[in-house]
């Protein structure tokens, strides 16, 4: 598994523990904003940073997975 996929999976797991049933209660915009916030928190806890391209890729892949696309 690539580092991007591992980070995406960790973000989805972290988000799912907080939001439980995300599909029913969040608009697409709200979900994307909240995923970004969760990724920020995750990266700060690891003391890591990502390029904007990779950051965007991780958030969008997590979004697609959560939305079932």
XYZ file of N, CA, C and O in Angstrom:
276
model
N 0.842 -1.174 0.000
C 0.000 0.000 0.000
C 0.889 1.239 0.000
O 1.864 1.312 0.734
N 0.532 2.206 -0.812
C 1.333 3.424 -0.907
C 1.098 4.317 0.315
O 0.075 4.186 1.002
N 2.028 5.230 0.586
C 1.851 6.157 1.715
C 0.582 7.009 1.586
O -0.052 7.322 2.587
N 0.209 7.345 0.352
C -1.003 8.134 0.142
C -2.234 7.313 0.537
O -3.132 7.822 1.210
N -2.263 6.048 0.147
C -3.389 5.186 0.502
C -3.449 4.947 2.010
O -4.533 4.906 2.591
N -2.303 4.796 2.647
C -2.273 4.613 4.098
C -2.806 5.853 4.814
O -3.586 5.741 5.765
N -2.401 7.016 4.351
C -2.881 8.260 4.941
C -4.376 8.418 4.703
O -5.121 8.806 5.611
N -4.841 8.075 3.495
C -6.273 8.140 3.188
C -7.052 7.212 4.111
O -8.070 7.608 4.676
N -6.572 5.983 4.284
C -7.264 5.023 5.138
C -7.300 5.489 6.586
O -8.310 5.315 7.275
N -6.217 6.059 7.044
C -6.186 6.578 8.418
C -7.162 7.740 8.571
O -7.864 7.847 9.572
N -7.227 8.607 7.568
C -8.162 9.739 7.601
C -9.596 9.234 7.612
O -10.419 9.718 8.392
N -9.912 8.245 6.795
C -11.269 7.698 6.757
C -11.622 7.063 8.100
O -12.710 7.280 8.624
N -10.686 6.305 8.671
C -10.928 5.691 9.968
C -11.137 6.709 11.060
O -12.054 6.595 11.883
N -10.315 7.732 11.073
C -10.425 8.795 12.081
C -11.741 9.538 11.906
O -12.446 9.808 12.858
N -12.086 9.819 10.671
C -13.320 10.552 10.399
C -14.540 9.712 10.756
O -15.485 10.202 11.353
N -14.516 8.433 10.414
C -15.656 7.554 10.677
C -15.915 7.415 12.176
O -17.072 7.340 12.595
N -14.872 7.403 12.975
C -15.058 7.313 14.433
C -15.750 8.558 14.975
O -16.506 8.483 15.927
N -15.503 9.685 14.355
C -16.077 10.943 14.839
C -17.490 11.155 14.319
O -18.386 11.557 15.039
N -17.721 10.867 13.044
C -18.976 11.238 12.400
C -19.984 10.099 12.255
O -21.117 10.353 11.878
N -19.594 8.870 12.521
C -20.444 7.687 12.383
C -21.067 7.565 10.996
O -20.465 6.962 10.128
N -22.235 8.112 10.746
C -22.915 7.926 9.453
C -22.788 9.192 8.619
O -23.692 10.020 8.577
N -21.690 9.327 7.917
C -21.396 10.577 7.221
C -22.251 10.807 5.993
O -22.596 11.937 5.693
N -22.613 9.766 5.274
C -23.311 9.947 4.019
C -24.661 10.636 4.201
O -25.058 11.452 3.380
N -25.359 10.335 5.261
C -26.718 10.829 5.427
C -26.789 12.264 5.936
O -27.771 12.947 5.678
N -25.776 12.724 6.629
C -25.926 13.978 7.360
C -25.066 15.137 6.884
O -25.198 16.239 7.378
N -24.178 14.922 5.944
C -23.289 15.982 5.496
C -23.478 16.241 4.013
O -23.528 15.312 3.218
N -23.559 17.517 3.647
C -23.537 17.861 2.226
C -22.121 17.616 1.713
O -21.183 17.462 2.494
N -21.963 17.582 0.419
C -20.632 17.375 -0.159
C -19.656 18.449 0.304
O -18.524 18.143 0.676
N -20.098 19.697 0.301
C -19.221 20.793 0.721
C -18.802 20.644 2.181
O -17.634 20.807 2.521
N -19.773 20.343 3.040
C -19.466 20.185 4.465
C -18.516 19.017 4.706
O -17.614 19.106 5.537
N -18.726 17.930 3.981
C -17.864 16.765 4.139
C -16.436 17.081 3.702
O -15.476 16.730 4.393
N -16.276 17.759 2.572
C -14.929 18.123 2.107
C -14.228 19.047 3.095
O -13.039 18.867 3.393
N -14.949 20.009 3.628
C -14.361 20.932 4.609
C -13.949 20.174 5.862
O -12.847 20.370 6.391
N -14.807 19.270 6.329
C -14.492 18.540 7.544
C -13.338 17.560 7.330
O -12.499 17.393 8.217
N -13.274 16.930 6.162
C -12.136 16.058 5.858
C -10.833 16.845 5.859
O -9.814 16.366 6.353
N -10.866 18.050 5.317
C -9.669 18.890 5.321
C -9.234 19.201 6.749
O -8.056 19.117 7.087
N -10.192 19.530 7.600
C -9.864 19.816 8.999
C -9.286 18.591 9.696
O -8.323 18.708 10.461
N -9.874 17.426 9.446
C -9.366 16.200 10.062
C -7.965 15.867 9.564
O -7.118 15.409 10.332
N -7.705 16.091 8.266
C -6.362 15.851 7.734
C -5.359 16.825 8.350
O -4.242 16.428 8.684
N -5.757 18.079 8.515
C -4.879 19.046 9.184
C -4.491 18.556 10.576
O -3.326 18.595 10.962
N -5.477 18.108 11.331
C -5.238 17.615 12.684
C -4.322 16.402 12.667
O -3.386 16.298 13.477
N -4.577 15.482 11.748
C -3.759 14.275 11.629
C -2.310 14.625 11.304
O -1.381 14.097 11.915
N -2.099 15.529 10.356
C -0.735 15.909 9.973
C -0.023 16.649 11.093
O 1.174 16.444 11.311
N -0.746 17.501 11.819
C -0.131 18.212 12.942
C 0.292 17.243 14.037
O 1.348 17.408 14.636
N -0.523 16.224 14.282
C -0.172 15.254 15.322
C 1.059 14.438 14.939
O 1.795 13.971 15.797
N 1.280 14.282 13.641
C 2.460 13.557 13.149
C 3.631 14.495 12.882
O 4.710 14.045 12.517
N 3.397 15.792 12.982
C 4.405 16.798 12.665
C 4.905 16.631 11.223
O 6.107 16.627 10.962
N 3.959 16.450 10.296
C 4.265 16.269 8.882
C 3.616 17.379 8.063
O 2.712 18.058 8.528
N 4.070 17.498 6.847
C 3.427 18.399 5.897
C 3.395 17.701 4.541
O 4.156 16.776 4.283
N 2.478 18.136 3.691
C 2.340 17.575 2.347
C 2.304 18.710 1.339
O 1.897 19.824 1.658
N 2.686 18.409 0.125
C 2.504 19.394 -0.937
C 1.002 19.551 -1.173
O 0.209 18.665 -0.835
N 0.597 20.652 -1.752
C -0.824 20.891 -2.004
C -1.421 19.822 -2.913
O -2.572 19.432 -2.736
N -0.648 19.323 -3.868
C -1.151 18.299 -4.780
C -1.468 17.003 -4.035
O -2.524 16.400 -4.227
N -0.555 16.578 -3.182
C -0.751 15.342 -2.422
C -1.864 15.533 -1.391
O -2.713 14.660 -1.205
N -1.881 16.671 -0.737
C -2.907 16.995 0.245
C -4.291 16.901 -0.398
O -5.202 16.259 0.130
N -4.440 17.526 -1.559
C -5.708 17.505 -2.283
C -6.074 16.090 -2.704
O -7.235 15.670 -2.588
N -5.099 15.340 -3.172
C -5.331 13.954 -3.587
C -5.847 13.104 -2.427
O -6.810 12.341 -2.583
N -5.248 13.242 -1.267
C -5.670 12.467 -0.095
C -7.107 12.811 0.289
O -7.937 11.926 0.512
N -7.431 14.097 0.343
C -8.779 14.521 0.724
C -9.804 14.034 -0.299
O -10.852 13.499 0.071
N -9.510 14.181 -1.588
C -10.468 13.763 -2.605
C -10.646 12.246 -2.644
O -11.757 11.755 -2.855
N -9.586 11.498 -2.444
C -9.722 10.029 -2.410
C -10.542 9.593 -1.191
O -11.366 8.690 -1.279
N -10.328 10.226 -0.048
C -11.122 9.911 1.137
C -12.591 10.268 0.901
O -13.500 9.506 1.245
N -12.821 11.407 0.276
C -14.177 11.841 -0.038
C -14.885 10.834 -0.937
O -16.017 10.422 -0.683
N -14.212 10.422 -1.999
C -14.790 9.449 -2.933
C -15.093 8.121 -2.235
O -16.106 7.487 -2.504
N -14.211 7.699 -1.353
C -14.427 6.447 -0.628
C -15.633 6.558 0.292
O -16.488 5.669 0.338
N -15.727 7.668 1.033
C -16.842 7.854 1.946
C -18.174 7.993 1.216
O -19.223 7.564 1.729
N -18.157 8.589 0.062
C -19.378 8.775 -0.728
C -19.706 7.564 -1.599
O -20.741 7.519 -2.228
N -18.818 6.603 -1.634
C -19.085 5.400 -2.401
C -18.903 5.546 -3.896
O -19.464 4.796 -4.680
N -18.095 6.517 -4.304
C -17.868 6.746 -5.744
C -16.742 5.884 -6.260
O -15.858 5.482 -5.588
